[in-house]
PDB file of C-alpha atoms in Angstrom:
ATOM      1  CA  UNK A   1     102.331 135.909 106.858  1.00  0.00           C
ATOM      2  CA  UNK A   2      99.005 134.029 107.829  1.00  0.00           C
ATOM      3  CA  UNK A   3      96.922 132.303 106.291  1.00  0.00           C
ATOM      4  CA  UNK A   4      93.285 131.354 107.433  1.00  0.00           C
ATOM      5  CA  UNK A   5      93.686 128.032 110.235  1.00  0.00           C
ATOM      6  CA  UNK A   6      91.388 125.392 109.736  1.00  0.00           C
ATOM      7  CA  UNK A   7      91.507 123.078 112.342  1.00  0.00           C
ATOM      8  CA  UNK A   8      89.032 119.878 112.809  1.00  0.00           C
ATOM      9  CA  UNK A   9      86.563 120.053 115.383  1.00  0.00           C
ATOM     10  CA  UNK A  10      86.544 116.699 115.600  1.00  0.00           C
ATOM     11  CA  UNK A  11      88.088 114.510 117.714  1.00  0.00           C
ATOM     12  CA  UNK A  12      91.593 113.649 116.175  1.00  0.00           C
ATOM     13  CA  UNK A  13      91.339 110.341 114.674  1.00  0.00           C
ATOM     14  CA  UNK A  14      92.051 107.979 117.012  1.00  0.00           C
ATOM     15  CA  UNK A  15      93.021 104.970 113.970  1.00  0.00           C
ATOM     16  CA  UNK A  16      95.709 107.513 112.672  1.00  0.00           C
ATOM     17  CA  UNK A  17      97.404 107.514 115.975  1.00  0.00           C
ATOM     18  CA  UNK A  18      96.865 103.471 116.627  1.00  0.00           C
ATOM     19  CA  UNK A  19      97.673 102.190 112.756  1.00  0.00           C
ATOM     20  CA  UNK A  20      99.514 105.407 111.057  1.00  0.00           C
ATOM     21  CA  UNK A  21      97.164 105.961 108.351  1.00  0.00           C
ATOM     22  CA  UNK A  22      93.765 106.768 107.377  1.00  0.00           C
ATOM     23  CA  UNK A  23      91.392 105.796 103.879  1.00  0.00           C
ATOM     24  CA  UNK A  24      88.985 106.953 101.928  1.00  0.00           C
ATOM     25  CA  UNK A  25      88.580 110.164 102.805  1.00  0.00           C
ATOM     26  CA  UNK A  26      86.136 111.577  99.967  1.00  0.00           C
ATOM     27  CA  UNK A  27      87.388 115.206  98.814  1.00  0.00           C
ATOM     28  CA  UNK A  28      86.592 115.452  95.341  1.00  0.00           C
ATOM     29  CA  UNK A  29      83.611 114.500  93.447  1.00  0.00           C
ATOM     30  CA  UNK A  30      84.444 112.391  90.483  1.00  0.00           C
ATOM     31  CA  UNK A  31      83.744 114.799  88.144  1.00  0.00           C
ATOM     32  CA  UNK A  32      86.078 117.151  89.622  1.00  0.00           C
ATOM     33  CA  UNK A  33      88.863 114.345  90.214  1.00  0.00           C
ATOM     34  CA  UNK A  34      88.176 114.003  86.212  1.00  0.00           C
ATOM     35  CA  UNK A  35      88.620 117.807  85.261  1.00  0.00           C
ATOM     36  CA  UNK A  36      91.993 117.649  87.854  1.00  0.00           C
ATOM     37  CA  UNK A  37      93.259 115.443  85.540  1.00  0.00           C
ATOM     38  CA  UNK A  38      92.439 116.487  82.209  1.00  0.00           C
ATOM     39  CA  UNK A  39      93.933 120.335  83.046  1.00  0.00           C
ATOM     40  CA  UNK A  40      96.994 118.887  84.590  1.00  0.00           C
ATOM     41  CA  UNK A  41      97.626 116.226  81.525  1.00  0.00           C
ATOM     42  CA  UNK A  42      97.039 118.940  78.672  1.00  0.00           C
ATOM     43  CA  UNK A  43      99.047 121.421  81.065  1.00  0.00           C
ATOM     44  CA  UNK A  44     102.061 119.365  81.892  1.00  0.00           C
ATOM     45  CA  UNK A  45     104.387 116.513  80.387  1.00  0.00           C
ATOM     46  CA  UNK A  46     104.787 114.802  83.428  1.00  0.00           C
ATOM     47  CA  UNK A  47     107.903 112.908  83.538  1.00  0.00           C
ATOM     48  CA  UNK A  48     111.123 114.087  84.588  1.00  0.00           C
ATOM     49  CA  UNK A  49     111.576 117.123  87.342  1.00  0.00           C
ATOM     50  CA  UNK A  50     107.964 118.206  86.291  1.00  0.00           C
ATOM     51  CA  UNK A  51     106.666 115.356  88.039  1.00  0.00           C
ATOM     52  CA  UNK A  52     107.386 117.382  91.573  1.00  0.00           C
ATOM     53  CA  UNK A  53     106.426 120.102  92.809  1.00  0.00           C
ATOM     54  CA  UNK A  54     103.358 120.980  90.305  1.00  0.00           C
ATOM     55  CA  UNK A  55     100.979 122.941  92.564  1.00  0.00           C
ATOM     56  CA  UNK A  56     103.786 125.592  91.759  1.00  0.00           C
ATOM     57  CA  UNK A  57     103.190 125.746  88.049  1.00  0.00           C
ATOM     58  CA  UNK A  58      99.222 125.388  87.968  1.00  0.00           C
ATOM     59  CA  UNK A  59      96.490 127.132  90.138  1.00  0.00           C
ATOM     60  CA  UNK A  60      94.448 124.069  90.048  1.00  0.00           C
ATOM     61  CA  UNK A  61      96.861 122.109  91.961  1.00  0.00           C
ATOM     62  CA  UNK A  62      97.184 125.160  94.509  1.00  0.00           C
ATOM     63  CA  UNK A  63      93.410 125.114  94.683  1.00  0.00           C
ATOM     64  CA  UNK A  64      94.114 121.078  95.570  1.00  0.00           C
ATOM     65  CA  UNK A  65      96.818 121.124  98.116  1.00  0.00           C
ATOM     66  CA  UNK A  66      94.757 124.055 100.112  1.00  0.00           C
ATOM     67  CA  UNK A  67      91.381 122.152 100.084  1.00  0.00           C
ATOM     68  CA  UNK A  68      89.630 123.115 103.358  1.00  0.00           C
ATOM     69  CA  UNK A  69      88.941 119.141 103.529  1.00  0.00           C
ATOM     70  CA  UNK A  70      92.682 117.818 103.139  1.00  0.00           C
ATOM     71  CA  UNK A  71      93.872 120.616 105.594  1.00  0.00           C
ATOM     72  CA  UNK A  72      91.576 119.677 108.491  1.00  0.00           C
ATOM     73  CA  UNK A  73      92.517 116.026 108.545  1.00  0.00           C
ATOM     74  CA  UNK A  74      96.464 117.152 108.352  1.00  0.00           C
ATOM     75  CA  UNK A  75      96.187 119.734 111.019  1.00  0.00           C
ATOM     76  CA  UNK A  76      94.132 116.766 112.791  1.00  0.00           C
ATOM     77  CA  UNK A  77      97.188 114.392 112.934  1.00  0.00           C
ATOM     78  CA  UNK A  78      99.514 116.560 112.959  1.00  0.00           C
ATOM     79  CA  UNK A  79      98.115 118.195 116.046  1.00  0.00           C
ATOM     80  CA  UNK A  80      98.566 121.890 114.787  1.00  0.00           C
ATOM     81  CA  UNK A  81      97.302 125.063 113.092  1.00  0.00           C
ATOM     82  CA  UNK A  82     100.482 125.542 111.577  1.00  0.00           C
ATOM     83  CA  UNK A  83     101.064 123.525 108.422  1.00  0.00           C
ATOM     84  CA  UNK A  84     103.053 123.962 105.145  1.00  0.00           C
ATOM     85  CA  UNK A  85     103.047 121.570 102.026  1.00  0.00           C
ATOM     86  CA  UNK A  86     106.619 120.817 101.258  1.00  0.00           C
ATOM     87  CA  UNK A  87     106.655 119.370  98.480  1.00  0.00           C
ATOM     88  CA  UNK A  88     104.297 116.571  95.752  1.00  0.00           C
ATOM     89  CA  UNK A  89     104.032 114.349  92.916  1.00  0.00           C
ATOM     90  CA  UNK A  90     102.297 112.419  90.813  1.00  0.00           C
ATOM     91  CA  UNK A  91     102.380 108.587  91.345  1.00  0.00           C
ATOM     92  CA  UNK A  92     100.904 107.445  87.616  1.00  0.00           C
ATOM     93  CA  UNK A  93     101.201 103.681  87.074  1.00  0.00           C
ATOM     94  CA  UNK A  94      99.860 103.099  83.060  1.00  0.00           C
ATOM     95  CA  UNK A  95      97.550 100.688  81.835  1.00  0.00           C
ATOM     96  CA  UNK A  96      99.404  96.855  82.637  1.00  0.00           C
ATOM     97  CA  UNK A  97     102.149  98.507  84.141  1.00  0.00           C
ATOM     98  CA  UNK A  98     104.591  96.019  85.856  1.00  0.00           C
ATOM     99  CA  UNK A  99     106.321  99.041  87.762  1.00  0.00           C
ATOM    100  CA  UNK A 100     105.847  98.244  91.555  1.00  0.00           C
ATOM    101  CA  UNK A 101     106.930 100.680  94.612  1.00  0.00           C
ATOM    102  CA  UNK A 102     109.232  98.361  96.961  1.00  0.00           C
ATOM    103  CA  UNK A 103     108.861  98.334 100.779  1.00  0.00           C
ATOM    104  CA  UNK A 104     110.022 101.889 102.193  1.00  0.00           C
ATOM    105  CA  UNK A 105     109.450 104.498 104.238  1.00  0.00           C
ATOM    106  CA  UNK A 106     108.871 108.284 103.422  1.00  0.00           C
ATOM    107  CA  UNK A 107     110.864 109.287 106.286  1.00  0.00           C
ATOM    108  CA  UNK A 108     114.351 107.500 105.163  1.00  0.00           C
ATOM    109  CA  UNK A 109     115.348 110.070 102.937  1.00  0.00           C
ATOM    110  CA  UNK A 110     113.367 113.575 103.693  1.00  0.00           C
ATOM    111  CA  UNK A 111     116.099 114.631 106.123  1.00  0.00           C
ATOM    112  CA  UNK A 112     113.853 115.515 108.973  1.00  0.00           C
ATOM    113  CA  UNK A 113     114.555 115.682 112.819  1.00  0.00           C
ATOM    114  CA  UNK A 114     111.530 114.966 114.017  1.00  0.00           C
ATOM    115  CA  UNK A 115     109.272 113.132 111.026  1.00  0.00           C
ATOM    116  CA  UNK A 116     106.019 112.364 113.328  1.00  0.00           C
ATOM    117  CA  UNK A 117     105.201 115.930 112.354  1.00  0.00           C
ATOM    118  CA  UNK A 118     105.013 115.092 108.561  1.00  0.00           C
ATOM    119  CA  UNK A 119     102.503 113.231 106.512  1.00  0.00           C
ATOM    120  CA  UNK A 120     101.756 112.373 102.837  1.00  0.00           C
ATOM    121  CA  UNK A 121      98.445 112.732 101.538  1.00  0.00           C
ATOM    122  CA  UNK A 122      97.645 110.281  98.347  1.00  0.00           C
ATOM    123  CA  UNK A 123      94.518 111.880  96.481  1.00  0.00           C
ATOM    124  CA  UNK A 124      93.070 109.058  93.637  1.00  0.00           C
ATOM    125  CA  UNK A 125      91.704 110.433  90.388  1.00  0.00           C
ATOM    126  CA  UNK A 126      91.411 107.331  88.852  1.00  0.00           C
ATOM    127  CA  UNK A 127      90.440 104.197  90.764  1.00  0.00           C
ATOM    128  CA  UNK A 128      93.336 102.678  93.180  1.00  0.00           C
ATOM    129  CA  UNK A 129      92.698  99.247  93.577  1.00  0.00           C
ATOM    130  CA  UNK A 130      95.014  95.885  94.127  1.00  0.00           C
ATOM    131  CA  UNK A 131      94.561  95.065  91.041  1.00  0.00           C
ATOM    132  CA  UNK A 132      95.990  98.531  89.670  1.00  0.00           C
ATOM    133  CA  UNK A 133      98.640  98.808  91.975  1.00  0.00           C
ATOM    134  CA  UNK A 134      97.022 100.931  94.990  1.00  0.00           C
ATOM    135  CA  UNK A 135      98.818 101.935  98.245  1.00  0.00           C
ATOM    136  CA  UNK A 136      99.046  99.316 100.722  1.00  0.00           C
ATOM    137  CA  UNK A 137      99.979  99.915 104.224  1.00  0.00           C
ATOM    138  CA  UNK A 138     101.878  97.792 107.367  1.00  0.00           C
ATOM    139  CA  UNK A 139      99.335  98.956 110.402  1.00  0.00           C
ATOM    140  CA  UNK A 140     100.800 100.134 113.407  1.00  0.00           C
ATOM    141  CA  UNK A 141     104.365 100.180 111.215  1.00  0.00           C
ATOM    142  CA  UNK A 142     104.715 104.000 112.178  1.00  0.00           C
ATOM    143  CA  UNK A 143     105.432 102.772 115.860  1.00  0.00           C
ATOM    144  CA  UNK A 144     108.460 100.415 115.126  1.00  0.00           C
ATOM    145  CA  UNK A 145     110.697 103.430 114.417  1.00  0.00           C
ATOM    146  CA  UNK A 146     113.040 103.719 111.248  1.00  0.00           C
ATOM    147  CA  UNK A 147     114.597 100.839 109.569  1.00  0.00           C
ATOM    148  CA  UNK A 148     117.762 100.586 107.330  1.00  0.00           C
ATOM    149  CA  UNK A 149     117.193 100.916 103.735  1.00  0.00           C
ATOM    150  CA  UNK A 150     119.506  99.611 100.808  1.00  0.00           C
ATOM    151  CA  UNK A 151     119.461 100.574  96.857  1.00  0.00           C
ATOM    152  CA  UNK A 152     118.924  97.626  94.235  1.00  0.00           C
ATOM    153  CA  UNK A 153     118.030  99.055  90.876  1.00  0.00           C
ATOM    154  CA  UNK A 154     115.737  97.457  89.239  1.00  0.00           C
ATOM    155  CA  UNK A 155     113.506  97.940  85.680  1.00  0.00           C
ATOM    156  CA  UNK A 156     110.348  97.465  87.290  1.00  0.00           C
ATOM    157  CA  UNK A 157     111.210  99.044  90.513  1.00  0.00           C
ATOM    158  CA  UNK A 158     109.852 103.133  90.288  1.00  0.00           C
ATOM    159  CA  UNK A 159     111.666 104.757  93.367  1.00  0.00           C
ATOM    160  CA  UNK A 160     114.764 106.067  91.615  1.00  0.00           C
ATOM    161  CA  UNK A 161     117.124 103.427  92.769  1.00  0.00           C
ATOM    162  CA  UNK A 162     115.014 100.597  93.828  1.00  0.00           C
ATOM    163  CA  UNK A 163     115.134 101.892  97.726  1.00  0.00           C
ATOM    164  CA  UNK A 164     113.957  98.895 100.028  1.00  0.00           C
ATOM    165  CA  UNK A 165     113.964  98.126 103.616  1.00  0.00           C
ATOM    166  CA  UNK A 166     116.243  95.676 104.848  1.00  0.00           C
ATOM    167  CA  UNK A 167     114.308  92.510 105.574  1.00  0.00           C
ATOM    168  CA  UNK A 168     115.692  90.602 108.261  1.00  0.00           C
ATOM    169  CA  UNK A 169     114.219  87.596 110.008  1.00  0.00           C
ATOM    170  CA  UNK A 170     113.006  90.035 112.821  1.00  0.00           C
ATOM    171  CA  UNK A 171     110.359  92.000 110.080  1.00  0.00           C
ATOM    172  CA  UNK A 172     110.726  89.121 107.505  1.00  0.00           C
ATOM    173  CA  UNK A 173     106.940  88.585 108.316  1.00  0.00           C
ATOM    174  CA  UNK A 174     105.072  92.721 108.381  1.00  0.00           C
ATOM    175  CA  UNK A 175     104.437  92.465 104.520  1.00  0.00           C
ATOM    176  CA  UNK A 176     101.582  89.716 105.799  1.00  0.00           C
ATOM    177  CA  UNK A 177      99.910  92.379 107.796  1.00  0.00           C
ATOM    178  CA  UNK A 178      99.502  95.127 105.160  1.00  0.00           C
ATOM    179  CA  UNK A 179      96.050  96.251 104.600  1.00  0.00           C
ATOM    180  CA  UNK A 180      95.384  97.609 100.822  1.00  0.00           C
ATOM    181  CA  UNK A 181      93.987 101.437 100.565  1.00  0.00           C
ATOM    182  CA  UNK A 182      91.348 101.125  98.066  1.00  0.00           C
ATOM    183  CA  UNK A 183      90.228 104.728  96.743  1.00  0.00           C
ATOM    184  CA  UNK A 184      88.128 105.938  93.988  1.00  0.00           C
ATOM    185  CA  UNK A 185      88.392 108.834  92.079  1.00  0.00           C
ATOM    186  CA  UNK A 186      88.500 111.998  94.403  1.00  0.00           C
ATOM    187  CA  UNK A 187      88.681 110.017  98.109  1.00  0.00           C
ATOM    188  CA  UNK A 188      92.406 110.433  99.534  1.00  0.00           C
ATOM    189  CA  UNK A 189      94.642 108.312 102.253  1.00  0.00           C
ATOM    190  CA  UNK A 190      97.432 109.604 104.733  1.00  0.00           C
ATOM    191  CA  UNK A 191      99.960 108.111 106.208  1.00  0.00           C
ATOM    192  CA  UNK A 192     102.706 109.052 108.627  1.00  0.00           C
ATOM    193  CA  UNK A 193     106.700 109.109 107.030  1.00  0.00           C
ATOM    194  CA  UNK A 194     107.293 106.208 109.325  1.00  0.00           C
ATOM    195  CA  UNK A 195     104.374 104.182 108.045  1.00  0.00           C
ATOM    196  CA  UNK A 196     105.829 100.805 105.874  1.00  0.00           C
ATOM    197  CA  UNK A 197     104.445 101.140 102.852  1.00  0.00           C
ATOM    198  CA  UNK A 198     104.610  99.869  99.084  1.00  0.00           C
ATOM    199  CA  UNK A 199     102.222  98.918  95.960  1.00  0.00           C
ATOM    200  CA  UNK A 200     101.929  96.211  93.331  1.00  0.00           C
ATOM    201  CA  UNK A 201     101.810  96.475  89.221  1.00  0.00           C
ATOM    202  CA  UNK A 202      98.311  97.825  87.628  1.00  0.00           C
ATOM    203  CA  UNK A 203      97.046  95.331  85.620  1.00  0.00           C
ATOM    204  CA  UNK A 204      93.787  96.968  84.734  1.00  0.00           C
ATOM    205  CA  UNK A 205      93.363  98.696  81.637  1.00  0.00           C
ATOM    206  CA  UNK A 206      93.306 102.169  82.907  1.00  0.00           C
ATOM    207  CA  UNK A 207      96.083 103.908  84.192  1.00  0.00           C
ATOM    208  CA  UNK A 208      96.237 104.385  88.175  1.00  0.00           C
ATOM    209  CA  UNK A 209      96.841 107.838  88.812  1.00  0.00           C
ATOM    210  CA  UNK A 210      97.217 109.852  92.192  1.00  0.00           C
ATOM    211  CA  UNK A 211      98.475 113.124  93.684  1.00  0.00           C
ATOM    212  CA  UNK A 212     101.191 112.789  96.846  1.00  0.00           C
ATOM    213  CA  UNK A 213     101.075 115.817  99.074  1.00  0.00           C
ATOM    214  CA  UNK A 214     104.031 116.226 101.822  1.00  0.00           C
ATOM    215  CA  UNK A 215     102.618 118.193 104.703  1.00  0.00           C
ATOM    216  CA  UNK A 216     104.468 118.927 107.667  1.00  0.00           C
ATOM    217  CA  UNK A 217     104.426 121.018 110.388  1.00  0.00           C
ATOM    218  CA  UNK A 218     105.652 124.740 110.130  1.00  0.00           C
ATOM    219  CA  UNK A 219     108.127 124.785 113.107  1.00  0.00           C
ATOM    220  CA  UNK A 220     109.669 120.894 111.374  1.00  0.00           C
ATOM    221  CA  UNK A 221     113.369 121.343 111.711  1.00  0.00           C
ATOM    222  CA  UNK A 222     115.565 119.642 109.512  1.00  0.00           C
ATOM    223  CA  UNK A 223     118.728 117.364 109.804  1.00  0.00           C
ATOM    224  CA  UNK A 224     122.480 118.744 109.708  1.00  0.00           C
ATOM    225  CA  UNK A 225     123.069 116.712 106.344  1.00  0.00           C
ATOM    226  CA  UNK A 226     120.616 118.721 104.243  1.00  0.00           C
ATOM    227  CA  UNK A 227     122.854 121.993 103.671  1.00  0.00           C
ATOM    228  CA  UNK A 228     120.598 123.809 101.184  1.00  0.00           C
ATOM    229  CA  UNK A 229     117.566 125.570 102.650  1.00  0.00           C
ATOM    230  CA  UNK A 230     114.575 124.283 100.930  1.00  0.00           C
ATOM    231  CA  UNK A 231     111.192 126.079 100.466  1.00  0.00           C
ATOM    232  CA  UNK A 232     107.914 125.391 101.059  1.00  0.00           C
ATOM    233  CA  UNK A 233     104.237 126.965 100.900  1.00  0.00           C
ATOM    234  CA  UNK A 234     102.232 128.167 104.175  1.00  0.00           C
ATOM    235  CA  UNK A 235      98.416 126.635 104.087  1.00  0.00           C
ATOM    236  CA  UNK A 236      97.470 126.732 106.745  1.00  0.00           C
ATOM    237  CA  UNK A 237      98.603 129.296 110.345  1.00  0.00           C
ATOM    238  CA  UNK A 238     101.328 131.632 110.995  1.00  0.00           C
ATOM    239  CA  UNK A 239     105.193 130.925 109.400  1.00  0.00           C
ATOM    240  CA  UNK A 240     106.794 130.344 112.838  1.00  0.00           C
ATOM    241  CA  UNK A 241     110.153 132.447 113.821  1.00  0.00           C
ATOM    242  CA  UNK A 242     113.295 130.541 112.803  1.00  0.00           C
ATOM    243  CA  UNK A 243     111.660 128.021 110.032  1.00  0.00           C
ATOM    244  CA  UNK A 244     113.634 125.845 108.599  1.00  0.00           C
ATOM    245  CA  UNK A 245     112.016 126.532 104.868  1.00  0.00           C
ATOM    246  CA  UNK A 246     112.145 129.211 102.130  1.00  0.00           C
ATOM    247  CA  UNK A 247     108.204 130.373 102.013  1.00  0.00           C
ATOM    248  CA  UNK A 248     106.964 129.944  98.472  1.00  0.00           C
ATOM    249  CA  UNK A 249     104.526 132.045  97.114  1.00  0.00           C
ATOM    250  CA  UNK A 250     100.839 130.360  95.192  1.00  0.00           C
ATOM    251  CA  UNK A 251     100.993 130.255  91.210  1.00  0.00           C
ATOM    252  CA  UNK A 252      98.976 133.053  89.736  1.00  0.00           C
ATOM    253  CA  UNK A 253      98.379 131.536  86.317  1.00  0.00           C
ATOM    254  CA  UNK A 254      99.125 128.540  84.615  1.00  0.00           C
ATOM    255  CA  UNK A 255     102.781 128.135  83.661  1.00  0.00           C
ATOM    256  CA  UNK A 256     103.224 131.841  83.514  1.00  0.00           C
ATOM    257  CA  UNK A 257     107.222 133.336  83.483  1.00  0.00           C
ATOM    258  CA  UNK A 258     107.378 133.676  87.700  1.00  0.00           C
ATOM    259  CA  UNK A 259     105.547 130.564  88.566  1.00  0.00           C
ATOM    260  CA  UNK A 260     108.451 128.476  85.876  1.00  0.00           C
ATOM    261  CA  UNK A 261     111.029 130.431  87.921  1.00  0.00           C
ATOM    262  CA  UNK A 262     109.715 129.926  91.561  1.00  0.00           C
ATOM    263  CA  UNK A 263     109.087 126.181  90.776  1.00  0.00           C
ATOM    264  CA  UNK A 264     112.794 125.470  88.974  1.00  0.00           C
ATOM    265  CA  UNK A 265     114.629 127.259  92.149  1.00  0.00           C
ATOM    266  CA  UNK A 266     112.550 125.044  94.335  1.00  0.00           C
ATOM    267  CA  UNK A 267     113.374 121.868  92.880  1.00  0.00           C
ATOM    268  CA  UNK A 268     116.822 123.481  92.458  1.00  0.00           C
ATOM    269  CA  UNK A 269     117.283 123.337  96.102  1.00  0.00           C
ATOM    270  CA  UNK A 270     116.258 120.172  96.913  1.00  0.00           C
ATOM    271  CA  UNK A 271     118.444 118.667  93.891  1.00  0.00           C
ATOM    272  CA  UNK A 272     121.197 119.537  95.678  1.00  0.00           C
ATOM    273  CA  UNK A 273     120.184 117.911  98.961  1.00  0.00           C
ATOM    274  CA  UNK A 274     118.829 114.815  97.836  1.00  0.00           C
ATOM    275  CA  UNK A 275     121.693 114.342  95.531  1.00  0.00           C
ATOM    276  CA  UNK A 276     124.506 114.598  96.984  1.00  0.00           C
ATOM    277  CA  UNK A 277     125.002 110.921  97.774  1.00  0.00           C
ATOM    278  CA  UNK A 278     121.784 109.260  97.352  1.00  0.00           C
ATOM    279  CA  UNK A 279     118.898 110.080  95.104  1.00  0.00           C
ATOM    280  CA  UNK A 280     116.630 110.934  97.991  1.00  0.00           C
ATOM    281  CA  UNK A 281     114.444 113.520  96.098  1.00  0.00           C
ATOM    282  CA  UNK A 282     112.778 110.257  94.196  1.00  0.00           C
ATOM    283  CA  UNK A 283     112.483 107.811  97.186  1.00  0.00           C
ATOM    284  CA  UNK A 284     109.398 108.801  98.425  1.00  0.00           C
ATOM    285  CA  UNK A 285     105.881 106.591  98.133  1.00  0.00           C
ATOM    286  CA  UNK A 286     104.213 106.030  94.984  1.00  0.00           C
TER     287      UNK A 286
END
């Protein structure tokens, strides 16, 4: 199967590679981050599994996780034509909203040999600011490699089982050097798995809403402990030999029969991955 490659003639971006993340990117207009949005909330009751995985259900979000503007930044970074979108979500933090996303990493849980060749794309449709509890970012963090991580529930934690990195006296000092990712309405960020990351409460009076996108590589292997083969969609190249993924196929309508099917099997799958000892499915970025 291919797909059309769209590949940046630009020069790859030399602050992804030096501080693991890039901002305000505009993609949308505002009006069309709006009209995202309003489709998606009359479409969907997102909470619960149907917060994953949604460009399977709705044509809209397909649309989204194919723009020709996302996809040449990813294959950018990620240094190739050949890219899939394994899986997304919706971060949604509601009006005064003391829910916080601890320090983490995306790459803790995801189960992937090599996760330099995956990236999450965060795409605003509302305004992401510090004072609604945007994305903020530990430059450079991508470099330092992966650290442990330890569960702590918590009320006001939203990963799944308040997920945190180990602070020791070594790293007691990064969260002093993250840099916030301020976005409006229709601009995205990326950041590498192995970026440190977290964000704060919103205490505006608008919700703060975004859309996470997992890209990776097409030839990404994955790690002995994940026994179920997931699936992912192509969007961009050629579906190399041997891939470690189930290919998906793109929603045809709204919510129809085979889209409901496709998308339960796919979450399905990575159920029984991600919780087999740890709730990894839910520990990725806000």
């Amino acid at each position: 199967m291919r797909t059309k490659p769209i590949v940046s003639s630009d020069k790859v971006s030399e602050k992804f590679f030096e501080q693991g993340y890039l901002d305000a990117i505009p993609i949308l207009s505002q009006d069309e981050a709006r009209g995202i949005w309003a489709e998606v909330s009359n479409s969907l009751e997102l909470d619960g599994p149907k917060r994953f995985k949604t460009h399977l259900l709705l044509p809209i979000l397909d649309d989204v996780v194919k723009n020709p503007g996302i996809i040449r930044v990813v294959c950018s970074v990620l240094e190739t034509e050949d890219v899939l979108v394994w899986s997304s979500d919706w971060c949604i933090k509601n009006a005064h909203s003391s829910g916080f996303y601890s320090w983490h990493q995306d790459s803790t849980y995801a189960g992937m040999t090599m996760p330099e060749k995956a990236v999450t794309v965060w795409l605003a449709l509302t305004p992401s600011t510090p004072a609604s509890g945007c994305l903020r970012v530990v430059p450079g963090s991508h470099k330092w490699g992966q650290f442990a991580h330890e569960l702590k529930a918590s009320n006001d934690n939203m990963l799944s089982r308040g997920q945190h990195i180990v602070i020791d006296e070594k790293i007691a000092d990064f969260t002093n050097e993250a840099v916030d990712l301020r976005l409006q309405p229709g601009e995205m960020s990326l950041h590498s798995f192995r970026s440190i990351h977290a964000s704060g409460p919103n205490q505006t009076d608008y919700p703060r809403i975004g859309f996470a996108i997992r890209y990776c590589a097409a030839d990404l292997q994955r790690e002995s402990r994940i026994t179920e083969k997931e699936s992912a969609i192509l969007v961009s190249g050629i579906e190399p030999e041997n891939c470690s993924f189930i290919m998906e196929s793109a929603p045809n309508q709204a919510m129809g029969d085979e889209e409901v099917l496709e998308w339960k099997q796919a979450v399905d799958r990575e159920n029984k991955n991600y919780f087999q000892d740890n709730p990894v499915r839910q520990a990725y970025h806000r």
